Coordinates of C-alpha atoms and ligand atoms in Angstrom, one line a residue:
X25 CA 1.4 -23.3 -6.6
X26 CA -1.2 -22.0 -4.2
X27 CA -2.7 -24.7 -2.0
X28 CA -5.2 -23.7 0.6
X29 CA -4.7 -25.5 3.8
X30 CA -6.1 -28.9 4.5
X31 CA -6.7 -29.6 8.1
X32 CA -6.8 -33.1 9.6
X33 CA -9.1 -34.6 12.2
X34 CA -7.7 -34.0 15.6
X35 CA -6.2 -37.2 17.3
X36 CA -8.2 -36.2 20.4
X37 CA -11.5 -37.1 18.5
X38 CA -14.7 -35.1 18.3
X39 CA -16.1 -32.7 20.8
X40 CA -19.4 -33.4 22.5
X41 CA -22.0 -30.8 23.3
X42 CA -24.9 -31.3 25.7
X43 CA -27.8 -29.0 25.1
X44 CA -31.3 -29.4 26.6
X45 CA -30.6 -33.0 27.5
X46 CA -29.4 -34.0 24.0
X47 CA -25.8 -34.9 23.2
X48 CA -24.2 -33.8 19.9
X49 CA -20.9 -34.7 18.4
X50 CA -18.9 -32.1 16.6
X51 CA -15.7 -32.8 14.6
X52 CA -12.4 -31.3 15.9
X53 CA -9.8 -30.4 13.3
X54 CA -6.1 -29.7 13.6
X55 CA -3.9 -27.4 11.5
X56 CA -0.3 -28.1 10.5
X57 CA 1.0 -26.3 13.6
X58 CA -1.3 -28.1 16.0
X59 CA -4.0 -25.4 16.3
X60 CA -7.3 -27.1 17.0
X61 CA -10.9 -26.0 16.2
X62 CA -14.3 -27.4 16.8
X63 CA -16.0 -27.5 13.4
X64 CA -19.5 -26.1 14.0
X65 CA -20.5 -26.2 10.4
X66 CA -23.5 -28.4 11.2
X67 CA -24.3 -26.9 14.6
X68 CA -27.4 -25.0 13.5
X69 CA -28.7 -27.9 11.4
X70 CA -28.2 -30.3 14.3
X71 CA -29.3 -28.1 17.3
X72 CA -31.1 -25.0 16.0
X73 CA -28.5 -22.9 17.8
X74 CA -25.8 -20.7 16.4
X75 CA -22.6 -19.4 18.2
X76 CA -22.2 -15.8 19.3
X77 CA -18.7 -14.3 19.2
X78 CA -18.7 -10.5 18.9
X79 CA -15.3 -9.4 17.6
X80 CA -14.7 -13.0 16.4
X81 CA -12.1 -13.6 19.1
X82 CA -12.8 -17.3 19.1
X83 CA -13.9 -17.7 15.5
X84 CA -11.9 -19.2 12.7
X85 CA -13.3 -17.9 9.5
X86 CA -11.3 -20.1 7.1
X87 CA -8.4 -22.5 6.7
X88 CA -5.3 -20.7 5.4
X89 CA -1.8 -21.8 4.4
X90 CA -0.3 -18.3 4.1
X91 CA 0.8 -17.0 7.5
X92 CA 1.2 -18.6 10.9
X93 CA 1.1 -16.6 14.2
X94 CA 1.7 -18.0 17.7
X95 CA 0.6 -15.0 19.7
X96 CA 1.7 -16.6 23.0
X97 CA 5.2 -17.3 21.8
X98 CA 5.6 -14.1 19.7
X99 CA 6.0 -16.1 16.4
X100 CA 5.2 -14.8 12.9
X101 CA 6.0 -16.8 9.8
X102 CA 5.2 -16.2 6.2
X103 CA 4.7 -19.5 4.4
X104 CA 6.6 -21.2 7.2
X105 CA 9.6 -18.8 7.2
X106 CA 10.2 -16.8 10.4
X107 CA 10.0 -13.1 9.6
X108 CA 13.4 -12.6 11.4
X109 CA 15.0 -14.4 8.4
X110 CA 13.9 -11.6 6.1
X111 CA 15.8 -8.8 7.8
X112 CA 18.9 -8.7 5.7
X113 CA 18.4 -10.4 2.4
X114 CA 15.1 -10.2 0.5
X115 CA 13.3 -7.2 -0.8
X116 CA 9.7 -6.5 -0.1
X117 CA 8.9 -7.8 -3.6
X118 CA 10.4 -11.2 -2.9
X119 CA 8.2 -11.5 0.2
X120 CA 5.2 -10.4 -1.8
X121 CA 5.8 -13.2 -4.3
X122 CA 6.3 -15.7 -1.5
X123 CA 3.0 -14.8 0.1
X124 CA 1.0 -14.7 -3.2
X125 CA 2.5 -17.8 -4.9
X126 CA 3.4 -19.9 -1.9
X127 CA 7.2 -20.3 -2.7
X128 CA 10.2 -18.1 -2.8
X129 CA 10.6 -16.9 -6.4
X130 CA 13.5 -18.0 -8.6
X131 CA 15.7 -15.3 -10.0
X132 CA 13.9 -15.5 -13.3
X133 CA 10.4 -15.2 -11.6
X134 CA 11.6 -12.3 -9.5
X135 CA 13.0 -10.4 -12.5
X136 CA 9.9 -11.1 -14.6
X137 CA 7.7 -9.7 -11.9
X138 CA 10.0 -6.7 -11.3
X139 CA 9.9 -5.9 -15.0
X140 CA 6.1 -6.0 -14.9
X141 CA 6.1 -3.7 -11.9
X142 CA 8.1 -1.2 -14.0
X143 CA 5.9 -1.7 -17.1
X144 CA 2.7 -1.1 -15.2
X145 CA 3.8 1.7 -12.9
X146 CA 2.0 4.5 -14.8
X147 CA -1.7 5.1 -14.2
X148 CA -4.1 6.0 -17.0
X149 CA -4.1 9.8 -17.7
X150 CA -7.9 9.7 -17.1
X151 CA -7.2 8.6 -13.5
X152 CA -5.0 11.5 -13.0
X153 CA -7.9 13.9 -13.5
X154 CA -9.8 12.1 -10.8
X155 CA -7.2 13.3 -8.3
X156 CA -8.2 16.9 -9.2
X157 CA -11.7 16.2 -8.0
X158 CA -10.5 15.7 -4.4
X159 CA -10.1 18.6 -2.0
X160 CA -6.5 19.4 -1.1
X161 CA -7.2 18.3 2.4
X162 CA -8.5 14.9 1.4
X163 CA -6.9 12.2 3.6
X164 CA -4.6 10.1 1.3
X165 CA -6.3 6.9 2.7
X166 CA -9.6 8.1 1.2
X167 CA -8.0 8.8 -2.1
X168 CA -6.2 5.4 -2.1
X169 CA -9.3 3.4 -1.5
X170 CA -11.3 5.3 -4.2
X171 CA -8.5 5.0 -6.7
X172 CA -7.9 1.2 -6.1
X173 CA -11.6 0.8 -6.7
X174 CA -11.3 3.0 -9.8
X175 CA -8.6 0.7 -11.2
X176 CA -11.3 -1.9 -11.7
X177 CA -12.9 0.5 -14.3
X178 CA -9.7 0.4 -16.3
X179 CA -9.2 -3.4 -16.1
X180 CA -12.5 -5.1 -16.7
X181 CA -10.6 -8.0 -18.3
X182 CA -9.2 -8.8 -14.8
X183 CA -12.4 -8.9 -12.9
X184 CA -12.4 -12.7 -13.0
X185 CA -9.1 -14.4 -12.7
X186 CA -9.0 -17.9 -14.1
X187 CA -5.4 -19.0 -13.4
X188 CA -2.0 -17.9 -12.0
X189 CA -1.1 -16.1 -15.3
X190 CA -4.2 -13.8 -14.9
X191 CA -3.5 -13.4 -11.2
X192 CA 0.0 -12.3 -12.1
X193 CA -1.4 -9.5 -14.4
X194 CA -3.8 -8.3 -11.7
X195 CA -1.3 -8.6 -8.8
X196 CA 1.6 -6.9 -10.7
X197 CA -0.7 -4.0 -11.7
X198 CA -2.0 -3.5 -8.2
X199 CA 1.4 -3.7 -6.4
X200 CA 2.9 -1.4 -9.0
X201 CA 0.1 1.2 -9.3
X202 CA -0.7 1.4 -5.5
X203 CA 2.7 3.0 -5.2
X204 CA 2.0 5.6 -8.0
X205 CA -1.5 6.3 -6.6
X206 CA 0.0 6.7 -3.0
X207 CA 2.6 9.1 -4.3
X208 CA 0.1 11.2 -6.3
X209 CA -2.3 11.3 -3.3
X210 CA 0.6 12.9 -1.4
X211 CA 1.5 15.3 -4.2
X212 CA -2.1 16.3 -4.4
X213 CA -2.2 17.1 -0.7
X214 CA 0.8 19.4 -1.1
X215 CA -0.3 21.0 -4.4
X216 CA 2.8 19.6 -6.1
X217 CA 3.0 18.4 -9.8
X218 CA 2.8 14.7 -10.3
X219 CA 6.2 13.0 -11.0
X220 CA 6.2 10.0 -13.4
X221 CA 7.7 6.7 -12.2
X222 CA 11.3 6.2 -13.2
X223 CA 11.8 2.9 -15.0
X224 CA 15.4 2.8 -13.8
X225 CA 14.4 2.6 -10.1
X226 CA 13.5 -0.3 -8.0
X227 CA 10.3 -0.5 -5.9
X228 CA 11.1 1.6 -2.8
X229 CA 13.3 4.2 -4.4
X230 CA 10.7 4.7 -7.1
X231 CA 8.0 5.3 -4.6
X232 CA 10.1 7.9 -2.8
X233 CA 11.1 9.5 -6.1
X234 CA 7.4 10.0 -7.0
X235 CA 6.8 11.4 -3.6
X236 CA 9.8 13.7 -3.2
X237 CA 11.4 14.5 -6.5
X238 CA 10.8 18.0 -8.0
X239 CA 10.7 18.7 -11.7
X240 CA 14.1 20.5 -11.3
X241 CA 15.6 18.2 -8.6
X242 CA 15.7 14.4 -8.5
X243 CA 15.3 12.8 -5.0
X244 CA 18.1 10.3 -4.4
X245 CA 17.2 7.5 -2.0
X246 CA 19.9 6.9 0.6
X247 CA 20.7 3.2 1.0
X248 CA 19.8 3.2 4.6
X249 CA 16.3 4.7 3.8
X250 CA 15.7 2.1 1.1
X251 CA 16.6 -0.7 3.6
X252 CA 14.4 0.7 6.4
X253 CA 11.4 1.1 4.2
X254 CA 11.8 -2.3 2.6
X255 CA 11.8 -3.7 6.1
X256 CA 8.7 -1.8 7.2
X257 CA 6.8 -2.9 4.1
X258 CA 8.0 -6.5 4.6
X259 CA 7.0 -6.6 8.2
X260 CA 3.5 -5.4 7.3
X261 CA 3.0 -7.7 4.4
X262 CA 0.6 -10.2 6.0
X263 CA -0.9 -10.9 9.4
X264 CA -3.4 -13.6 8.7
X265 CA -7.1 -12.8 9.5
X266 CA -6.7 -9.2 10.8
X267 CA -9.5 -6.7 10.3
X268 CA -8.5 -5.5 6.8
X269 CA -7.6 -8.9 5.5
X270 CA -10.8 -10.4 6.8
X271 CA -12.6 -7.5 5.0
X272 CA -10.9 -8.3 1.7
X273 CA -11.9 -11.9 2.1
X274 CA -15.4 -11.0 3.1
X275 CA -15.9 -8.7 0.1
X276 CA -14.2 -11.2 -2.2
X277 CA -16.4 -14.0 -1.0
X278 CA -19.3 -12.3 -2.8
X279 CA -17.4 -12.6 -6.1
X280 CA -16.2 -9.0 -6.1
X281 CA -13.1 -8.4 -8.1
X282 CA -9.6 -8.1 -6.6
X283 CA -9.4 -4.3 -7.1
X284 CA -12.7 -3.6 -5.3
X285 CA -11.9 -6.1 -2.5
X286 CA -8.5 -4.5 -1.8
X287 CA -10.1 -1.0 -1.9
X288 CA -12.4 -2.3 0.9
X289 CA -9.2 -3.5 2.7
X290 CA -7.8 0.0 2.6
X291 CA -11.0 1.4 4.3
X292 CA -10.8 -1.2 7.1
X293 CA -7.1 -0.5 7.6
X294 CA -7.7 3.2 8.0
X295 CA -9.3 3.0 11.5
X296 CA -7.2 4.0 14.6
X297 CA -7.6 0.5 16.2
X298 CA -6.0 -1.0 13.1
X299 CA -3.5 0.5 10.6
X300 CA -4.4 4.1 11.6
X301 CA -2.8 3.4 15.0
X302 CA 0.6 4.4 13.6
X303 CA -0.7 8.0 13.1
X304 CA -2.4 7.9 16.5
X305 CA 0.9 6.8 18.2
X306 CA 2.7 9.8 16.7
X307 CA 0.0 12.2 17.7
X308 CA 0.1 10.8 21.2
X309 CA 3.9 11.2 21.4
X310 CA 3.7 14.8 20.0
X311 CA 1.0 15.7 22.5
X312 CA 3.3 14.5 25.3
X313 CA 6.3 16.3 23.7
X314 CA 4.3 19.6 23.5
X315 CA 4.0 19.3 27.3
X316 CA 0.2 18.9 27.3
X317 CA 0.5 15.8 29.4
X318 CA 3.3 13.8 31.0
X319 CA 4.0 10.1 30.0
X320 CA 2.9 9.1 33.6
X321 CA -0.4 10.9 33.3
X322 CA -1.0 9.6 29.8
X323 CA -0.6 6.0 31.0
X324 CA -2.9 6.8 34.0
X325 CA -5.5 8.1 31.6
X326 CA -5.2 5.0 29.3
X327 CA -6.1 2.9 32.3
X328 CA -9.3 4.8 33.1
X329 CA -12.1 3.2 31.0
X330 CA -14.3 6.4 31.1
X331 CA -11.5 8.4 29.5
X332 CA -11.8 6.4 26.2
X333 CA -8.1 7.0 25.9
X334 CA -5.9 4.0 25.0
X335 CA -2.1 3.7 25.0
X336 CA -1.8 3.7 21.3
X337 CA 0.5 1.1 19.8
X338 CA 0.0 -1.2 22.8
X339 CA -2.0 -4.4 22.9
X340 CA -3.0 -6.9 20.2
X341 CA -5.8 -9.3 19.7
X342 CA -3.5 -12.2 19.0
X343 CA -0.1 -11.3 20.6
X344 CA -0.2 -11.9 24.3
X345 CA 3.5 -11.6 24.3
X346 CA 5.9 -9.4 22.3
X347 CA 4.8 -8.6 18.8
X348 CA 7.9 -9.8 16.9
X349 CA 7.5 -7.0 14.4
X350 CA 7.7 -4.4 17.1
X351 CA 10.9 -6.0 18.5
X352 CA 12.5 -5.7 15.0
X353 CA 11.3 -2.2 14.4
X354 CA 12.4 -1.0 17.8
X355 CA 15.9 -2.4 17.1
X356 CA 16.1 -0.7 13.7
X357 CA 14.6 2.6 15.1
X358 CA 17.3 2.6 17.9
X359 CA 20.0 2.3 15.2
X360 CA 18.6 4.5 12.4
X361 CA 16.7 7.3 14.1
X362 CA 19.9 8.9 15.6
X363 CA 21.6 8.4 12.3
X364 CA 18.9 10.0 10.2
X365 CA 17.4 12.7 12.3
X366 CA 19.7 13.1 15.3
X367 CA 18.3 12.8 18.8
X368 CA 14.5 12.5 18.3
X369 CA 12.7 13.4 21.5
X370 CA 9.7 11.3 20.4
X371 CA 11.9 8.2 20.6
X372 CA 12.8 9.1 24.2
X373 CA 9.1 9.6 25.0
X374 CA 8.3 6.2 23.4
X375 CA 10.9 4.5 25.5
X376 CA 9.6 6.1 28.7
X377 CA 6.0 5.2 27.9
X378 CA 7.1 1.6 27.3
X379 CA 9.0 1.5 30.6
X380 CA 6.1 2.8 32.5
X381 CA 3.5 0.6 30.9
X382 CA 5.6 -2.6 31.1
X383 CA 6.0 -2.2 34.8
X384 CA 2.4 -1.4 35.5
X385 CA 0.1 -4.2 36.8
X386 CA -2.7 -3.1 34.5
X387 CA -0.7 -3.7 31.3
X388 CA 1.1 -6.8 32.8
X389 CA -2.1 -8.5 33.8
X390 CA -3.7 -7.9 30.4
X391 CA -0.6 -8.9 28.5
X392 CA -0.4 -5.6 26.7
X393 CA 2.9 -5.2 24.8
X394 CA 4.0 -2.7 22.1
X395 CA 2.6 -3.7 18.7
X396 CA 4.0 -3.0 15.3
X397 CA 2.6 0.5 15.3
X398 CA 4.4 1.6 18.4
X399 CA 7.8 2.1 16.7
X400 CA 6.9 2.2 13.0
X401 CA 5.7 5.9 13.1
X402 CA 9.0 7.1 14.6
X403 CA 10.9 5.2 12.0
X404 CA 8.8 6.5 9.1
X405 CA 9.2 10.0 10.4
X406 CA 12.9 9.6 10.5
X407 CA 13.1 8.5 6.9
X408 CA 11.1 11.5 5.9
X409 CA 7.5 10.1 5.5
X410 CA 4.9 12.7 6.4
X411 CA 2.4 11.6 9.1
X412 CA -0.6 11.7 6.7
X413 CA 1.1 8.9 4.7
X414 CA 1.9 6.5 7.5
X415 CA -1.2 4.4 7.1
X416 CA -0.8 4.6 3.3
X417 CA 2.6 3.0 3.6
X418 CA 1.1 0.3 5.8
X419 CA -1.5 -0.3 3.0
X420 CA 1.3 -0.7 0.4
X421 CA 3.0 -3.2 2.7
X422 CA -0.2 -5.1 3.4
X423 CA -1.4 -5.4 -0.2
X424 CA 0.5 -8.6 -1.1
X425 CA -1.2 -10.2 2.0
X426 CA -4.6 -9.1 0.8
X427 CA -3.9 -10.4 -2.7
X428 CA -2.7 -13.8 -1.3
X429 CA -5.8 -14.2 0.8
X430 CA -8.2 -13.1 -1.9
X431 CA -6.6 -15.6 -4.3
X432 CA -6.5 -18.4 -1.7
X433 CA -10.2 -17.9 -1.0
X434 CA -11.0 -17.6 -4.7
X435 CA -9.3 -21.0 -5.3
X436 CA -11.0 -22.8 -2.4
X437 CA -13.3 -25.5 -3.8
X438 CA -16.8 -25.2 -2.4
X439 CA -16.1 -21.7 -0.9
X440 CA -19.3 -19.9 0.3
X441 CA -20.2 -16.3 0.6
X442 CA -19.2 -14.9 4.0
X443 CA -22.5 -14.2 5.8
X444 CA -22.6 -14.3 9.6
X445 CA -25.8 -14.6 11.5
X446 CA -27.0 -12.6 14.5
X447 CA -29.1 -12.8 17.6
X448 CA -32.0 -10.4 17.0
X449 CA -32.8 -8.2 20.0
X450 CA -35.1 -5.6 18.5
X451 CA -38.9 -5.2 18.8
X452 CA -41.1 -8.3 18.4
X453 CA -43.9 -8.3 15.8
X454 CA -45.3 -4.7 15.6
X455 CA -47.9 -3.0 13.4
X456 CA -47.3 -0.1 11.0
X457 CA -49.1 3.1 12.1
X458 CA -50.1 5.6 9.4
X459 CA -48.3 9.0 9.9
X460 CA -51.4 11.0 10.6
X461 CA -52.2 8.6 13.5
X462 CA -48.8 8.8 15.1
X463 CA -49.3 12.0 17.2
X464 CA -46.7 14.7 17.8
X465 CA -43.0 13.5 17.8
Ligands
LIG8 N1 -4.5 0.9 26.3 C1 -5.2 0.7 27.4 N2 -6.0 -0.5 27.7 C2 -6.0 -1.4 26.7 C3 -5.3 -1.2 25.5 C4 -4.5 -0.1 25.3 N3 -3.8 0.2 24.2 N4 -5.5 -2.3 24.7 C5 -6.3 -3.1 25.4 N5 -6.6 -2.6 26.6 C6 -7.4 -3.2 27.7 C7 -8.9 -3.1 27.3 O1 -9.5 -1.9 27.9 C8 -9.4 -4.4 28.0 O2 -9.5 -4.1 29.4 P1 -10.6 -4.8 30.3 O3 -10.3 -6.3 30.2 O4 -10.4 -4.3 31.7 O5 -11.9 -4.5 29.7 C9 -8.3 -5.4 27.8 O6 -7.1 -4.6 27.7 C10 -8.5 -6.2 26.5 O7 -8.6 -5.3 25.4 P2 -9.6 -5.5 24.2 O8 -10.0 -4.2 23.7 O9 -10.7 -6.5 24.6 O10 -8.6 -6.2 23.2 P3 -8.9 -6.5 21.7 O11 -8.2 -7.7 21.3 O12 -10.4 -6.3 21.4 O13 -8.2 -5.2 21.0 C11 -6.6 -3.7 20.1 C12 -6.9 -5.2 20.5 C13 -7.6 -3.1 19.3 C14 -5.3 -3.7 19.4 C15 -6.4 -2.9 21.4 O14 -5.3 -3.5 22.2 C16 -6.2 -1.4 21.2 O15 -7.1 -0.7 21.1 N6 -4.9 -1.0 21.1 C17 -4.6 0.4 20.8 C18 -4.7 0.6 19.3 C19 -3.6 0.0 18.5 O16 -2.4 0.1 18.9 N7 -4.0 -0.7 17.4 C20 -3.0 -1.4 16.5 C21 -3.2 -2.8 16.6 S1 -2.0 -3.7 15.6 C22 -2.5 -3.5 14.0 O17 -3.6 -3.4 13.7 C23 -1.5 -3.4 13.0

């Protein structure tokens, strides 16, 4: 099952637009949670005008049945289920299947998918040589994006996916191999030998085994670490039309295959205003810890526009209230960090920054709250993940969401290539001047 959403006409009736003395009627549609949109699909044809919305803050790019967010109420639901309900029971893989297929998997579906994750965990030996081509200092996110794209070279049979059976083959390969690629990218950055996946291990312990085992010493994943990383992956699994997911949909809309589209998603996620913020948060906390700046002065700097400094891990395009993921991660960080790494001074600094910001009119007036990245870095650090892998872990978590969105779009009847327009502000008609007539530059 994978229905894309079908909106209904709003009971409020159509919107009317008056432009240069003419009146136009535009349909208003309503989603299953009462969100309304003015359908401007015929606007240009009717009026000769387009809409302008830099950053797309008011633009719905699609209808989607995957994830619901109410940013004012701090609500996040995967296929209708509040994320809080996933805290104790399911594994990340269960959530991945829910997102991709639209229903919670039966025991049999779950086991079949898990077996395929084990079966597909290795990467082609040829791909391993590609790692050698990267400098030791290569950022793992660059390697991850390149290698996901490279997967499309090894699976030409999965460039076009006809049905759910073919989707299963592509999705299981991607979700399994991203973990191996991520671990190898890390090993490469440390000059360590690659460790093969262990078929006896589940998803999270296998990732950590490939990252941390040594040829002469097996890494054993503590239960508390397995649970924390499962939670982190689950909380990152989807977030509707964020920058990287929109990128995946944008690339996929051209007919590009799933591997290439997800590789583009990794690149979009890398930036510090998106997934890269978890690294930026840690760098900010470390800078304060080193005594370079006090928390008070950092917040002061973040309020000065000319400084170009932002309080990293704060603010969100959609949440104008608490990010529910941040609340959950903060709770887990408070419990686990002391248990795993004693008294982490960075946690104290994070608490202090949050206190200062949340009582400051600048942050209050702009509804800037901690987002998912504010506490995730501290937690990842406590479970032993090195900083250069934080955003890679985010990408592993977000992959099921990208796959679900790529497939939803792929299945949409009458889908069109994503191709925004623009308002041109460059020179008007000008003539070409031959180089010898242009004078000295
Ligand atoms: N620190 C200081 N000021 C901020 C911050 C911040 N972290 N975030 C927003 N503001 C201010 C802006 O300067 C702007 O002020 P103004 O109205 O006086 O011009 C106002 O709040 C609105 O901010 P926008 O940039 O318009 O908000 P937008 O929705 O475009 O950006 C974003 C959201 C990118 C998350 C932003 O809040 C930010 O840069 N935060 C820090 C980076 C971060 O944590 N990113 C992770 C996001 S979550 C994720 O991707 C998983």
